PDB file of C-alpha atoms and ligand atoms in Angstrom:
ATOM      1  CA  UNK F   1     -11.805  75.137  40.485  1.00  0.00           C
ATOM      2  CA  UNK F   2     -14.901  73.700  39.809  1.00  0.00           C
ATOM      3  CA  UNK F   3     -15.392  75.534  37.310  1.00  0.00           C
ATOM      4  CA  UNK F   4     -12.684  73.729  36.097  1.00  0.00           C
ATOM      5  CA  UNK F   5     -13.966  69.899  37.147  1.00  0.00           C
ATOM      6  CA  UNK F   6     -17.606  70.725  35.413  1.00  0.00           C
ATOM      7  CA  UNK F   7     -15.824  71.450  31.533  1.00  0.00           C
ATOM      8  CA  UNK F   8     -13.131  68.586  32.046  1.00  0.00           C
ATOM      9  CA  UNK F   9     -15.139  65.829  33.378  1.00  0.00           C
ATOM     10  CA  UNK F  10     -16.634  64.935  30.050  1.00  0.00           C
ATOM     11  CA  UNK F  11     -14.426  64.900  27.892  1.00  0.00           C
ATOM     12  CA  UNK F  12     -12.210  63.017  30.519  1.00  0.00           C
ATOM     13  CA  UNK F  13     -15.599  60.594  30.280  1.00  0.00           C
ATOM     14  CA  UNK F  14     -15.397  60.214  26.947  1.00  0.00           C
ATOM     15  CA  UNK F  15     -11.295  60.323  27.441  1.00  0.00           C
ATOM     16  CA  UNK F  16     -10.817  56.971  29.503  1.00  0.00           C
ATOM     17  CA  UNK F  17     -10.794  53.737  27.664  1.00  0.00           C
ATOM     18  CA  UNK F  18      -8.412  55.606  25.017  1.00  0.00           C
ATOM     19  CA  UNK F  19      -4.545  54.649  24.360  1.00  0.00           C
ATOM     20  CA  UNK F  20      -2.236  57.310  25.759  1.00  0.00           C
ATOM     21  CA  UNK F  21      -1.303  58.302  22.111  1.00  0.00           C
ATOM     22  CA  UNK F  22      -5.657  59.272  21.410  1.00  0.00           C
ATOM     23  CA  UNK F  23      -6.028  61.072  24.515  1.00  0.00           C
ATOM     24  CA  UNK F  24      -3.652  63.401  23.383  1.00  0.00           C
ATOM     25  CA  UNK F  25      -5.864  64.044  19.952  1.00  0.00           C
ATOM     26  CA  UNK F  26      -8.638  64.545  21.846  1.00  0.00           C
ATOM     27  CA  UNK F  27      -6.446  67.432  24.187  1.00  0.00           C
ATOM     28  CA  UNK F  28      -4.297  69.005  21.417  1.00  0.00           C
ATOM     29  CA  UNK F  29      -4.764  71.542  17.912  1.00  0.00           C
ATOM     30  CA  UNK F  30      -6.222  68.867  15.152  1.00  0.00           C
ATOM     31  CA  UNK F  31      -3.309  70.998  13.288  1.00  0.00           C
ATOM     32  CA  UNK F  32      -0.348  69.743  15.525  1.00  0.00           C
ATOM     33  CA  UNK F  33       1.507  67.892  13.669  1.00  0.00           C
ATOM     34  CA  UNK F  34       1.006  64.005  15.813  1.00  0.00           C
ATOM     35  CA  UNK F  35       1.595  61.627  13.752  1.00  0.00           C
ATOM     36  CA  UNK F  36       0.140  57.730  14.385  1.00  0.00           C
ATOM     37  CA  UNK F  37       1.965  54.722  13.973  1.00  0.00           C
ATOM     38  CA  UNK F  38      -0.575  52.429  10.977  1.00  0.00           C
ATOM     39  CA  UNK F  39      -0.349  50.000  14.069  1.00  0.00           C
ATOM     40  CA  UNK F  40      -2.205  52.292  16.464  1.00  0.00           C
ATOM     41  CA  UNK F  41      -5.069  50.247  17.343  1.00  0.00           C
ATOM     42  CA  UNK F  42      -2.704  47.058  17.944  1.00  0.00           C
ATOM     43  CA  UNK F  43      -0.983  43.862  16.075  1.00  0.00           C
ATOM     44  CA  UNK F  44      -3.073  41.265  16.588  1.00  0.00           C
ATOM     45  CA  UNK F  45      -0.478  38.610  16.665  1.00  0.00           C
ATOM     46  CA  UNK F  46       0.471  35.015  19.299  1.00  0.00           C
ATOM     47  CA  UNK F  47       3.242  32.392  18.487  1.00  0.00           C
ATOM     48  CA  UNK F  48       2.226  29.452  17.913  1.00  0.00           C
ATOM     49  CA  UNK F  49       4.748  27.868  18.583  1.00  0.00           C
ATOM     50  CA  UNK F  50       5.094  26.534  14.997  1.00  0.00           C
ATOM     51  CA  UNK F  51       8.917  26.865  15.441  1.00  0.00           C
ATOM     52  CA  UNK F  52       9.272  28.081  12.276  1.00  0.00           C
ATOM     53  CA  UNK F  53      10.998  31.553  12.560  1.00  0.00           C
ATOM     54  CA  UNK F  54      13.710  29.520  13.653  1.00  0.00           C
ATOM     55  CA  UNK F  55      13.090  27.674  10.945  1.00  0.00           C
ATOM     56  CA  UNK F  56      14.791  30.102   8.327  1.00  0.00           C
ATOM     57  CA  UNK F  57      17.090  29.554   6.030  1.00  0.00           C
ATOM     58  CA  UNK F  58      19.003  32.821   7.658  1.00  0.00           C
ATOM     59  CA  UNK F  59      21.293  34.307  10.551  1.00  0.00           C
ATOM     60  CA  UNK F  60      21.330  34.660  14.216  1.00  0.00           C
ATOM     61  CA  UNK F  61      23.620  36.866  15.527  1.00  0.00           C
ATOM     62  CA  UNK F  62      24.749  37.107  18.576  1.00  0.00           C
ATOM     63  CA  UNK F  63      25.288  40.549  20.503  1.00  0.00           C
ATOM     64  CA  UNK F  64      29.355  40.158  22.258  1.00  0.00           C
ATOM     65  CA  UNK F  65      27.127  41.198  25.633  1.00  0.00           C
ATOM     66  CA  UNK F  66      24.886  38.203  25.103  1.00  0.00           C
ATOM     67  CA  UNK F  67      26.959  35.387  24.797  1.00  0.00           C
ATOM     68  CA  UNK F  68      28.402  35.247  28.810  1.00  0.00           C
ATOM     69  CA  UNK F  69      24.866  34.020  29.325  1.00  0.00           C
ATOM     70  CA  UNK F  70      24.836  32.005  27.027  1.00  0.00           C
ATOM     71  CA  UNK F  71      28.184  30.203  28.051  1.00  0.00           C
ATOM     72  CA  UNK F  72      26.871  30.033  31.440  1.00  0.00           C
ATOM     73  CA  UNK F  73      23.660  28.454  30.730  1.00  0.00           C
ATOM     74  CA  UNK F  74      25.549  25.768  28.806  1.00  0.00           C
ATOM     75  CA  UNK F  75      28.411  25.164  31.200  1.00  0.00           C
ATOM     76  CA  UNK F  76      30.329  25.437  28.385  1.00  0.00           C
ATOM     77  CA  UNK F  77      33.779  28.525  27.930  1.00  0.00           C
ATOM     78  CA  UNK F  78      33.828  30.587  25.194  1.00  0.00           C
ATOM     79  CA  UNK F  79      35.956  27.654  23.284  1.00  0.00           C
ATOM     80  CA  UNK F  80      33.590  24.729  23.263  1.00  0.00           C
ATOM     81  CA  UNK F  81      31.149  27.130  22.569  1.00  0.00           C
ATOM     82  CA  UNK F  82      32.555  29.136  19.220  1.00  0.00           C
ATOM     83  CA  UNK F  83      33.242  25.348  18.102  1.00  0.00           C
ATOM     84  CA  UNK F  84      30.105  24.000  19.396  1.00  0.00           C
ATOM     85  CA  UNK F  85      28.143  26.369  18.318  1.00  0.00           C
ATOM     86  CA  UNK F  86      29.505  29.699  16.678  1.00  0.00           C
ATOM     87  CA  UNK F  87      29.751  29.390  12.443  1.00  0.00           C
ATOM     88  CA  UNK F  88      30.897  32.749  11.628  1.00  0.00           C
ATOM     89  CA  UNK F  89      32.205  35.635  13.642  1.00  0.00           C
ATOM     90  CA  UNK F  90      32.697  39.702  13.439  1.00  0.00           C
ATOM     91  CA  UNK F  91      36.293  41.027  15.296  1.00  0.00           C
ATOM     92  CA  UNK F  92      36.566  44.681  16.390  1.00  0.00           C
ATOM     93  CA  UNK F  93      39.637  45.863  14.634  1.00  0.00           C
ATOM     94  CA  UNK F  94      41.487  45.768  18.406  1.00  0.00           C
ATOM     95  CA  UNK F  95      41.091  41.511  18.041  1.00  0.00           C
ATOM     96  CA  UNK F  96      38.876  42.424  20.941  1.00  0.00           C
ATOM     97  CA  UNK F  97      37.390  38.410  20.691  1.00  0.00           C
ATOM     98  CA  UNK F  98      34.985  39.855  24.025  1.00  0.00           C
ATOM     99  CA  UNK F  99      33.498  42.344  21.922  1.00  0.00           C
ATOM    100  CA  UNK F 100      32.824  39.958  18.900  1.00  0.00           C
ATOM    101  CA  UNK F 101      29.241  39.336  17.786  1.00  0.00           C
ATOM    102  CA  UNK F 102      28.750  35.682  16.630  1.00  0.00           C
ATOM    103  CA  UNK F 103      26.446  33.841  14.191  1.00  0.00           C
ATOM    104  CA  UNK F 104      25.164  30.328  15.548  1.00  0.00           C
ATOM    105  CA  UNK F 105      25.744  27.625  13.568  1.00  0.00           C
ATOM    106  CA  UNK F 106      22.338  25.604  12.076  1.00  0.00           C
ATOM    107  CA  UNK F 107      21.376  22.039  12.113  1.00  0.00           C
ATOM    108  CA  UNK F 108      19.441  19.852   9.691  1.00  0.00           C
ATOM    109  CA  UNK F 109      17.767  23.284   8.930  1.00  0.00           C
ATOM    110  CA  UNK F 110      16.840  24.842  12.310  1.00  0.00           C
ATOM    111  CA  UNK F 111      18.871  27.074  14.744  1.00  0.00           C
ATOM    112  CA  UNK F 112      21.504  25.005  16.262  1.00  0.00           C
ATOM    113  CA  UNK F 113      19.319  25.287  19.346  1.00  0.00           C
ATOM    114  CA  UNK F 114      15.920  24.072  18.371  1.00  0.00           C
ATOM    115  CA  UNK F 115      15.261  21.096  20.241  1.00  0.00           C
ATOM    116  CA  UNK F 116      13.050  18.177  18.876  1.00  0.00           C
ATOM    117  CA  UNK F 117      10.228  19.197  20.454  1.00  0.00           C
ATOM    118  CA  UNK F 118      10.459  22.167  19.009  1.00  0.00           C
ATOM    119  CA  UNK F 119      10.937  24.452  21.517  1.00  0.00           C
ATOM    120  CA  UNK F 120      14.473  27.028  22.021  1.00  0.00           C
ATOM    121  CA  UNK F 121      17.023  24.807  24.206  1.00  0.00           C
ATOM    122  CA  UNK F 122      18.296  28.420  24.960  1.00  0.00           C
ATOM    123  CA  UNK F 123      14.878  30.101  25.913  1.00  0.00           C
ATOM    124  CA  UNK F 124      15.661  31.773  28.918  1.00  0.00           C
ATOM    125  CA  UNK F 125      18.572  33.393  27.471  1.00  0.00           C
ATOM    126  CA  UNK F 126      18.102  33.723  23.658  1.00  0.00           C
ATOM    127  CA  UNK F 127      19.214  36.316  21.420  1.00  0.00           C
ATOM    128  CA  UNK F 128      17.113  39.979  21.282  1.00  0.00           C
ATOM    129  CA  UNK F 129      16.999  39.139  17.651  1.00  0.00           C
ATOM    130  CA  UNK F 130      14.484  35.600  18.001  1.00  0.00           C
ATOM    131  CA  UNK F 131      13.197  38.004  21.161  1.00  0.00           C
ATOM    132  CA  UNK F 132      11.837  41.049  19.643  1.00  0.00           C
ATOM    133  CA  UNK F 133      10.108  38.838  16.008  1.00  0.00           C
ATOM    134  CA  UNK F 134       8.527  39.672  14.395  1.00  0.00           C
ATOM    135  CA  UNK F 135       8.109  42.487  16.262  1.00  0.00           C
ATOM    136  CA  UNK F 136      11.177  44.339  13.830  1.00  0.00           C
ATOM    137  CA  UNK F 137      11.504  47.874  12.859  1.00  0.00           C
ATOM    138  CA  UNK F 138      11.522  46.104   8.912  1.00  0.00           C
ATOM    139  CA  UNK F 139       8.310  44.215   9.869  1.00  0.00           C
ATOM    140  CA  UNK F 140       7.040  47.341  11.508  1.00  0.00           C
ATOM    141  CA  UNK F 141       7.816  50.428   9.303  1.00  0.00           C
ATOM    142  CA  UNK F 142       4.533  49.848   6.850  1.00  0.00           C
ATOM    143  CA  UNK F 143       1.107  47.577   6.729  1.00  0.00           C
ATOM    144  CA  UNK F 144       2.013  46.118   3.985  1.00  0.00           C
ATOM    145  CA  UNK F 145       5.549  44.538   5.440  1.00  0.00           C
ATOM    146  CA  UNK F 146       3.304  43.095   7.918  1.00  0.00           C
ATOM    147  CA  UNK F 147       1.145  41.961   6.446  1.00  0.00           C
ATOM    148  CA  UNK F 148       3.566  40.609   4.124  1.00  0.00           C
ATOM    149  CA  UNK F 149       4.634  38.557   7.130  1.00  0.00           C
ATOM    150  CA  UNK F 150       1.760  37.076   7.691  1.00  0.00           C
ATOM    151  CA  UNK F 151       1.376  32.958   6.748  1.00  0.00           C
ATOM    152  CA  UNK F 152      -1.003  29.804   6.745  1.00  0.00           C
ATOM    153  CA  UNK F 153      -0.512  27.562   8.599  1.00  0.00           C
ATOM    154  CA  UNK F 154       0.240  24.532   6.582  1.00  0.00           C
ATOM    155  CA  UNK F 155      -3.265  22.663   7.314  1.00  0.00           C
ATOM    156  CA  UNK F 156      -4.774  24.954   6.098  1.00  0.00           C
ATOM    157  CA  UNK F 157      -6.013  25.633   2.127  1.00  0.00           C
ATOM    158  CA  UNK F 158      -5.282  28.484   0.269  1.00  0.00           C
ATOM    159  CA  UNK F 159      -8.262  29.526  -1.990  1.00  0.00           C
ATOM    160  CA  UNK F 160      -7.006  30.126  -6.031  1.00  0.00           C
ATOM    161  CA  UNK F 161      -5.923  33.614  -6.676  1.00  0.00           C
ATOM    162  CA  UNK F 162      -5.224  34.385  -3.129  1.00  0.00           C
ATOM    163  CA  UNK F 163      -2.239  36.543  -1.933  1.00  0.00           C
ATOM    164  CA  UNK F 164      -1.728  34.319   0.886  1.00  0.00           C
ATOM    165  CA  UNK F 165       1.084  32.442   1.005  1.00  0.00           C
ATOM    166  CA  UNK F 166       2.724  28.848   2.792  1.00  0.00           C
ATOM    167  CA  UNK F 167       6.019  29.455   4.881  1.00  0.00           C
ATOM    168  CA  UNK F 168       8.844  28.447   3.216  1.00  0.00           C
ATOM    169  CA  UNK F 169      12.405  28.286   4.662  1.00  0.00           C
ATOM    170  CA  UNK F 170      13.892  31.104   1.569  1.00  0.00           C
ATOM    171  CA  UNK F 171      10.472  33.689   2.591  1.00  0.00           C
ATOM    172  CA  UNK F 172       9.978  32.596   6.000  1.00  0.00           C
ATOM    173  CA  UNK F 173       6.780  34.111   7.230  1.00  0.00           C
ATOM    174  CA  UNK F 174       5.034  33.583  10.297  1.00  0.00           C
ATOM    175  CA  UNK F 175       1.354  32.207  11.053  1.00  0.00           C
ATOM    176  CA  UNK F 176       0.955  33.623  14.602  1.00  0.00           C
ATOM    177  CA  UNK F 177       0.382  37.513  12.515  1.00  0.00           C
ATOM    178  CA  UNK F 178      -3.705  37.108  12.711  1.00  0.00           C
ATOM    179  CA  UNK F 179      -5.013  39.046   9.860  1.00  0.00           C
ATOM    180  CA  UNK F 180      -7.447  39.310   6.625  1.00  0.00           C
ATOM    181  CA  UNK F 181      -6.849  38.784   3.577  1.00  0.00           C
ATOM    182  CA  UNK F 182      -7.206  41.606   1.208  1.00  0.00           C
ATOM    183  CA  UNK F 183      -9.978  39.478  -0.884  1.00  0.00           C
ATOM    184  CA  UNK F 184     -12.350  39.426   2.017  1.00  0.00           C
ATOM    185  CA  UNK F 185     -12.801  43.386   0.715  1.00  0.00           C
ATOM    186  CA  UNK F 186     -15.165  43.019  -2.570  1.00  0.00           C
ATOM    187  CA  UNK F 187     -14.250  44.286  -5.951  1.00  0.00           C
ATOM    188  CA  UNK F 188     -16.559  47.081  -6.462  1.00  0.00           C
ATOM    189  CA  UNK F 189     -17.265  47.389  -2.844  1.00  0.00           C
ATOM    190  CA  UNK F 190     -13.489  49.337  -1.770  1.00  0.00           C
ATOM    191  CA  UNK F 191     -14.643  51.997   1.100  1.00  0.00           C
ATOM    192  CA  UNK F 192     -13.582  56.024  -0.602  1.00  0.00           C
ATOM    193  CA  UNK F 193     -12.276  56.332   2.932  1.00  0.00           C
ATOM    194  CA  UNK F 194      -9.119  55.183   3.462  1.00  0.00           C
ATOM    195  CA  UNK F 195      -9.680  54.302   7.368  1.00  0.00           C
ATOM    196  CA  UNK F 196     -12.357  52.317   6.696  1.00  0.00           C
ATOM    197  CA  UNK F 197     -10.588  50.125   4.354  1.00  0.00           C
ATOM    198  CA  UNK F 198      -8.187  49.195   7.345  1.00  0.00           C
ATOM    199  CA  UNK F 199     -10.014  48.521   9.596  1.00  0.00           C
ATOM    200  CA  UNK F 200     -12.070  45.373   7.176  1.00  0.00           C
ATOM    201  CA  UNK F 201      -8.931  44.819   6.196  1.00  0.00           C
ATOM    202  CA  UNK F 202      -7.645  44.001   9.900  1.00  0.00           C
ATOM    203  CA  UNK F 203     -10.863  42.485  11.182  1.00  0.00           C
ATOM    204  CA  UNK F 204      -9.804  39.443  12.107  1.00  0.00           C
ATOM    205  CA  UNK F 205     -10.054  36.470  11.241  1.00  0.00           C
ATOM    206  CA  UNK F 206      -9.840  33.303  12.482  1.00  0.00           C
ATOM    207  CA  UNK F 207      -9.019  30.613  10.052  1.00  0.00           C
ATOM    208  CA  UNK F 208     -11.117  27.639   9.277  1.00  0.00           C
ATOM    209  CA  UNK F 209      -8.871  25.088  10.114  1.00  0.00           C
ATOM    210  CA  UNK F 210      -8.835  21.849   7.712  1.00  0.00           C
TER     211      UNK F 210
HETATM  212  C1  NAG D 301      37.718  24.920  28.093  1.00  0.00           C
HETATM  213  O1  NAG D 301      36.891  24.198  27.882  1.00  0.00           O
HETATM  214  C2  NAG D 301      37.575  22.567  27.142  1.00  0.00           C
HETATM  215  C3  NAG D 301      36.849  20.992  28.439  1.00  0.00           C
HETATM  216  O2  NAG D 301      36.702  21.931  29.075  1.00  0.00           O
HETATM  217  C4  NAG D 301      38.896  22.622  27.809  1.00  0.00           C
HETATM  218  O3  NAG D 301      39.717  21.349  27.586  1.00  0.00           O
HETATM  219  C5  NAG D 301      39.828  23.552  27.236  1.00  0.00           C
HETATM  220  O4  NAG D 301      41.564  23.915  27.662  1.00  0.00           O
HETATM  221  C6  NAG D 301      38.689  25.078  28.457  1.00  0.00           C
HETATM  222  N1  NAG D 301      39.716  26.110  27.324  1.00  0.00           N
HETATM  223  C7  NAG D 301      39.875  26.836  28.013  1.00  0.00           C
HETATM  224  C8  NAG D 301      40.578  28.236  27.361  1.00  0.00           C
HETATM  225  O5  NAG D 301      40.031  28.019  28.844  1.00  0.00           O
HETATM  226  C1  NAG D 302      -7.268  42.284  17.267  1.00  0.00           C
HETATM  227  O1  NAG D 302      -7.922  40.879  17.541  1.00  0.00           O
HETATM  228  C2  NAG D 302      -9.324  41.305  18.162  1.00  0.00           C
HETATM  229  C3  NAG D 302      -9.691  40.055  18.714  1.00  0.00           C
HETATM  230  O2  NAG D 302     -10.414  39.325  18.130  1.00  0.00           O
HETATM  231  C4  NAG D 302     -10.011  42.394  18.050  1.00  0.00           C
HETATM  232  O3  NAG D 302     -10.908  42.491  18.336  1.00  0.00           O
HETATM  233  C5  NAG D 302      -9.426  43.383  16.936  1.00  0.00           C
HETATM  234  O4  NAG D 302      -9.945  44.504  16.730  1.00  0.00           O
HETATM  235  C6  NAG D 302      -8.290  42.746  16.224  1.00  0.00           C
HETATM  236  N1  NAG D 302      -7.070  43.482  16.515  1.00  0.00           N
HETATM  237  C7  NAG D 302      -6.763  44.593  15.058  1.00  0.00           C
HETATM  238  C8  NAG D 302      -5.644  45.880  14.903  1.00  0.00           C
HETATM  239  O5  NAG D 302      -6.819  43.571  14.079  1.00  0.00           O
END
């Protein structure tokens, strides 16, 4: 038992502050096929409350089980809810409307539930689609997709030649995703190591507000 402790202790100290999967990396053979996601160091995102994700020119779908909590919250029966807030529906072939997926209407270029204060008026009951943005599989599948989703706040000017962009209803994007620009990696200084390049890319940049 004593021997066991002596052997484990130095390593345990070194591993104490590492995320779980890194700890595993530290104790399993190096050639074991354990793959880490590209975002193993985490992702920098915080909602700025800009409301832009609710103004994207796209559809928000409610799963059948998401409908009753919303109708209850609004104090409406299903037919009132349908006529006020739903623009399309997909009903299963057996015709059971309780199993329908429903698509929310839009109102003046935004989700019908986005309030004048730029807040979701059904926030506690908002659809999973909204609740999980921007951590969608499509955006997490690869680093490029995540980086592409980042947009600058309107008041920040874009340097000439920059690949950064502002939000638009068609292209969408999220200004709460904090990334550095690839142009911060100076030309000719590109690192041989992918790892080094990645950490430069993800070094947080506080965007200079004008
Ligand atoms: C839903 O509520 C409206 C308004 O109160 C009422 O006219 C309608 O009959 C109700 N529909 C159903 C299916 O209960
Ligand atoms: C996120 O931001 C924090 C604080 O600014 C920084 O220390 C960290 O390295 C960033 N993480 C990533 C993955 O960019």
